[in-house]
Tab-separated table of C-alpha atoms in Angstrom:
chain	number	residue	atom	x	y	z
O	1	UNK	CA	177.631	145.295	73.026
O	2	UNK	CA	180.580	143.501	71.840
O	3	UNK	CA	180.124	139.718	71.487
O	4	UNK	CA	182.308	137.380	73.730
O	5	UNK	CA	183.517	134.491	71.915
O	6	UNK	CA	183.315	131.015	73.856
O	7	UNK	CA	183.173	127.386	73.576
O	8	UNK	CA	179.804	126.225	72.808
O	9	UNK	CA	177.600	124.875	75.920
O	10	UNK	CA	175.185	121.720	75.506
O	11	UNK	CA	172.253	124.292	76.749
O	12	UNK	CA	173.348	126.396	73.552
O	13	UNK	CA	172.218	123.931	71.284
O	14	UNK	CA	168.288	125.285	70.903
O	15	UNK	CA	169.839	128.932	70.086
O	16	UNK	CA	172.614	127.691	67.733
O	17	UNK	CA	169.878	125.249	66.183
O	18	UNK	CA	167.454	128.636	65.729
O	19	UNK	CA	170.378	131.381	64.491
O	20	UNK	CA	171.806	128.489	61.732
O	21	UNK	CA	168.115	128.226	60.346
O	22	UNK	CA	167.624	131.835	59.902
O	23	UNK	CA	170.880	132.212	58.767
O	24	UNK	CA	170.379	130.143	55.607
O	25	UNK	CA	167.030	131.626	55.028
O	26	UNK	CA	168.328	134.529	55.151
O	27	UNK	CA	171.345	134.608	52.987
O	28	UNK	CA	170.783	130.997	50.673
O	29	UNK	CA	168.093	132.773	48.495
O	30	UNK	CA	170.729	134.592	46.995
O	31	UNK	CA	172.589	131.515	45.971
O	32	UNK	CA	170.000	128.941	45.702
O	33	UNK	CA	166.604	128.638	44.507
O	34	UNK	CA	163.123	127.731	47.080
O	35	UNK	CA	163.782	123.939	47.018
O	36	UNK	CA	167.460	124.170	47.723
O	37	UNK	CA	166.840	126.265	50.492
O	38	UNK	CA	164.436	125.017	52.089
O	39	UNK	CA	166.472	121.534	52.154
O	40	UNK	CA	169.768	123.578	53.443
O	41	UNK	CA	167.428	125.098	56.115
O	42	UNK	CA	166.268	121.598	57.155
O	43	UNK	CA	169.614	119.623	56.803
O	44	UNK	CA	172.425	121.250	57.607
O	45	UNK	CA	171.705	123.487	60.175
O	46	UNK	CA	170.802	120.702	63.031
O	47	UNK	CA	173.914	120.880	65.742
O	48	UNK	CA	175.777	117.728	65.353
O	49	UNK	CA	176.622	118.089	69.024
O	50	UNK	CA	179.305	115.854	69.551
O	51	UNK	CA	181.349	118.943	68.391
O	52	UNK	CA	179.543	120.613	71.459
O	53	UNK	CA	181.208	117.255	73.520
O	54	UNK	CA	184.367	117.694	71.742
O	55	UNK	CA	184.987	121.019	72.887
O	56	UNK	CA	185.357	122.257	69.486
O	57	UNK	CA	182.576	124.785	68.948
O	58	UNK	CA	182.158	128.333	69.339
O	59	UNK	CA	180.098	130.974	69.618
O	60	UNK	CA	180.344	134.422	69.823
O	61	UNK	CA	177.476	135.528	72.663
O	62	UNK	CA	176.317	139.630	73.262
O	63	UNK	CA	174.348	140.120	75.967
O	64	UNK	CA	173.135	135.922	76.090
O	65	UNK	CA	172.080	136.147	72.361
O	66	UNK	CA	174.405	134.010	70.028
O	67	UNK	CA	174.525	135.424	67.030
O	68	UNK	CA	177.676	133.566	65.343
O	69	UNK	CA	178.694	130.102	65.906
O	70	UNK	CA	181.226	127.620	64.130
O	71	UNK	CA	183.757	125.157	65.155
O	72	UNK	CA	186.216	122.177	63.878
O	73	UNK	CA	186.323	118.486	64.126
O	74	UNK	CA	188.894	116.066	64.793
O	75	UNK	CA	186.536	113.586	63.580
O	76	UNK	CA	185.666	112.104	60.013
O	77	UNK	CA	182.706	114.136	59.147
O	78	UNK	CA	183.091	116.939	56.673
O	79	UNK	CA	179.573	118.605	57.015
O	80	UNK	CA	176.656	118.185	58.894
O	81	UNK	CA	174.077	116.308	56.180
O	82	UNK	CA	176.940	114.095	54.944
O	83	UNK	CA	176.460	110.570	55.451
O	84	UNK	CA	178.580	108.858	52.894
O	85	UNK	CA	181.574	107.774	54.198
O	86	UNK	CA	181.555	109.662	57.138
O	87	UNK	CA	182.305	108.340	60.257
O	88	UNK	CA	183.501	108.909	63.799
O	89	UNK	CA	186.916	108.119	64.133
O	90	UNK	CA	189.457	110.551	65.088
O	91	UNK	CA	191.734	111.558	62.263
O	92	UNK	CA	195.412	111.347	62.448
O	93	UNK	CA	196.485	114.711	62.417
O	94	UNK	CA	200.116	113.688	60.986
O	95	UNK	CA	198.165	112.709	57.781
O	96	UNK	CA	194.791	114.107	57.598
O	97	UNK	CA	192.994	117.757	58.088
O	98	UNK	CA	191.054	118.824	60.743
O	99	UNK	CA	187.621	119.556	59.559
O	100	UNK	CA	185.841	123.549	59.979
O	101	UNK	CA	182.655	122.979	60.497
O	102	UNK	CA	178.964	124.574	60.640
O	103	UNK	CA	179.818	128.391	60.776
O	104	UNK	CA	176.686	130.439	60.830
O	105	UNK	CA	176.655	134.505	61.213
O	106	UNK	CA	173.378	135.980	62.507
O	107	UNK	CA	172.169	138.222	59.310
O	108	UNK	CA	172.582	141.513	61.784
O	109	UNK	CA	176.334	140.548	62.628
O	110	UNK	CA	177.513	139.874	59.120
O	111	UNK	CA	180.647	141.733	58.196
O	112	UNK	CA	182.150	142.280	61.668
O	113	UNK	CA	185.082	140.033	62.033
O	114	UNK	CA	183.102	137.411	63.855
O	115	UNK	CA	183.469	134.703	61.129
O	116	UNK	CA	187.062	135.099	61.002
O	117	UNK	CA	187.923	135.432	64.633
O	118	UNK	CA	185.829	131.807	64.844
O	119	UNK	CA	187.879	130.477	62.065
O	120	UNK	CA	191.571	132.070	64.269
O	121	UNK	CA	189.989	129.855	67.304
O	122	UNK	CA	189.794	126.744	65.059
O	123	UNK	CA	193.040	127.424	63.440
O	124	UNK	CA	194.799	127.355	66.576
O	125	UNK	CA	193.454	124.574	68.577
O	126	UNK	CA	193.183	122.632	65.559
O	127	UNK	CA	197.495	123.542	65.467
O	128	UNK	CA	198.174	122.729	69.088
O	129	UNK	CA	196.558	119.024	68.721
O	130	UNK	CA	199.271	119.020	65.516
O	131	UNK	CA	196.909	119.289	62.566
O	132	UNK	CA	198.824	121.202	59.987
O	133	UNK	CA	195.524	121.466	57.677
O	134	UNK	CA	191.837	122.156	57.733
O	135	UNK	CA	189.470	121.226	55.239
O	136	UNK	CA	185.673	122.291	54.523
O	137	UNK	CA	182.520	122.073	52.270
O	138	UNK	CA	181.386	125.408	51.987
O	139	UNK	CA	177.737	126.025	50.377
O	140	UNK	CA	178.285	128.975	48.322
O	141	UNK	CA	177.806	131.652	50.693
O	142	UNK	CA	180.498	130.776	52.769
O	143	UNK	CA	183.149	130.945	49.563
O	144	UNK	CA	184.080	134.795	50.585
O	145	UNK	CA	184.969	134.726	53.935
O	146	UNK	CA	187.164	131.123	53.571
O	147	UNK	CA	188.540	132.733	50.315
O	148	UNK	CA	189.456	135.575	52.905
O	149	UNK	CA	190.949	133.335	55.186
O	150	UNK	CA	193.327	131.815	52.977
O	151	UNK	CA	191.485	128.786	52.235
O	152	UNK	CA	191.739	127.784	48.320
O	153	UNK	CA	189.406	125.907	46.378
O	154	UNK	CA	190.033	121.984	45.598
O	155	UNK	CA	186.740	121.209	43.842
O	156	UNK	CA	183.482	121.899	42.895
O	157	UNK	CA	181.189	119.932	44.919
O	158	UNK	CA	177.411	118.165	44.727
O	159	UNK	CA	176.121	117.995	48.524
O	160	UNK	CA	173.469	115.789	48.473
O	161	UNK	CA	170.849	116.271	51.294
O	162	UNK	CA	168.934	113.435	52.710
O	163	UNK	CA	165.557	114.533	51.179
O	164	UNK	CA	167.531	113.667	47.727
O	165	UNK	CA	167.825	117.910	46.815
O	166	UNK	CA	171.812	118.818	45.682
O	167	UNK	CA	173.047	121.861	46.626
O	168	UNK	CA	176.038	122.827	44.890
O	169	UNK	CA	179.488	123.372	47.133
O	170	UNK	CA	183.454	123.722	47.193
O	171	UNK	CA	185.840	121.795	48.856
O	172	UNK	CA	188.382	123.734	50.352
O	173	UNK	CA	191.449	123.323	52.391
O	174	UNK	CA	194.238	125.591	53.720
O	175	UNK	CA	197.461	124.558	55.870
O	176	UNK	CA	197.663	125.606	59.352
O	177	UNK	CA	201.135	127.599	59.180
O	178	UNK	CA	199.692	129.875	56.619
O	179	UNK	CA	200.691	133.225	57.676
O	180	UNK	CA	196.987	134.889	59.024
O	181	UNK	CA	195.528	137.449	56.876
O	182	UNK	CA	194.933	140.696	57.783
């Protein structure tokens, strides 16, 4: 069954919560050691649902399973464990990038074009509030498919997590008008 991409439903929130766990346990390993995992497992993959509120969160549902989710923010938080600085005022999108945030592929639905057709969504409602950038901190599996999607790195990163573990990240940005890849 083909998935049906959708904005994200408050009654989603247990089965996004459930597919972004298993998602990092399933794919962090490769990238990060026990303790680093098991921080990123905790941390960042509780739904900050005002992006359910904001209307800015997908998911891709087959058959009422979600098995990819992700969204943007036109708020001042760049991912979900940040606290530093982070707020919730809306950004001015003359001046300041929208944010991509918590995209999480079901290990079974990797490699299908659902990542990308969540980041297109984002892209172009993102556009048609007048952003003409996005930003993100991606943990390092997420580097590919961003990469992929014309995002370029700005920095390495050190993403602290409340428990005081670091998992190493890039910050990464990409304007809006870039031509899509194919």
């Amino acid at each position: 069954m083909d998935p049906v991409l959708r904005l994200a439903v408050p009654s989603d929130g247990s089965a996004i919560g459930e597919l972004a766990r298993a998602s990092v346990l399933d794919v962090f390993p490769a990238y990060y050691d026990d303790a680093e995992t098991a921080s990123a497992a905790e941390h960042i993959t509780t739904l900050d649902t005002a992006l359910i509120e904001d209307g800015t969160y997908y998911v891709h549902d087959a058959g009422g399973e979600i098995v990819a989710c992700g969204g943007w923010s036109r708020r001042n938080k760049l991912f979900n464990a940040s606290t530093a600085g982070a707020d919730e005022r809306l950004l001015d999108p003359a001046t300041e990038p929208a944010r991509i945030r918590a995209m999480f592929v079901r290990a079974d639905w990797t490699r299908r074009g659902l990542g990308r057709a969540i980041l297109t969504a984002c892209t172009d409602a993102a556009r048609a509030e007048g952003f003409t950038k996005l930003a993100l901190m991606s943990t390092l599996p997420g580097v590919p498919l961003y990469k992929a999607f014309g995002f370029t790195e700005v920095e390495a990163a050190q993403l602290p997590m409340p428990d005081g573990t670091v998992l190493a990240g890039v910050a990464m940005e990409r304007p809006i008008d870039l031509e899509e890849m194919a």
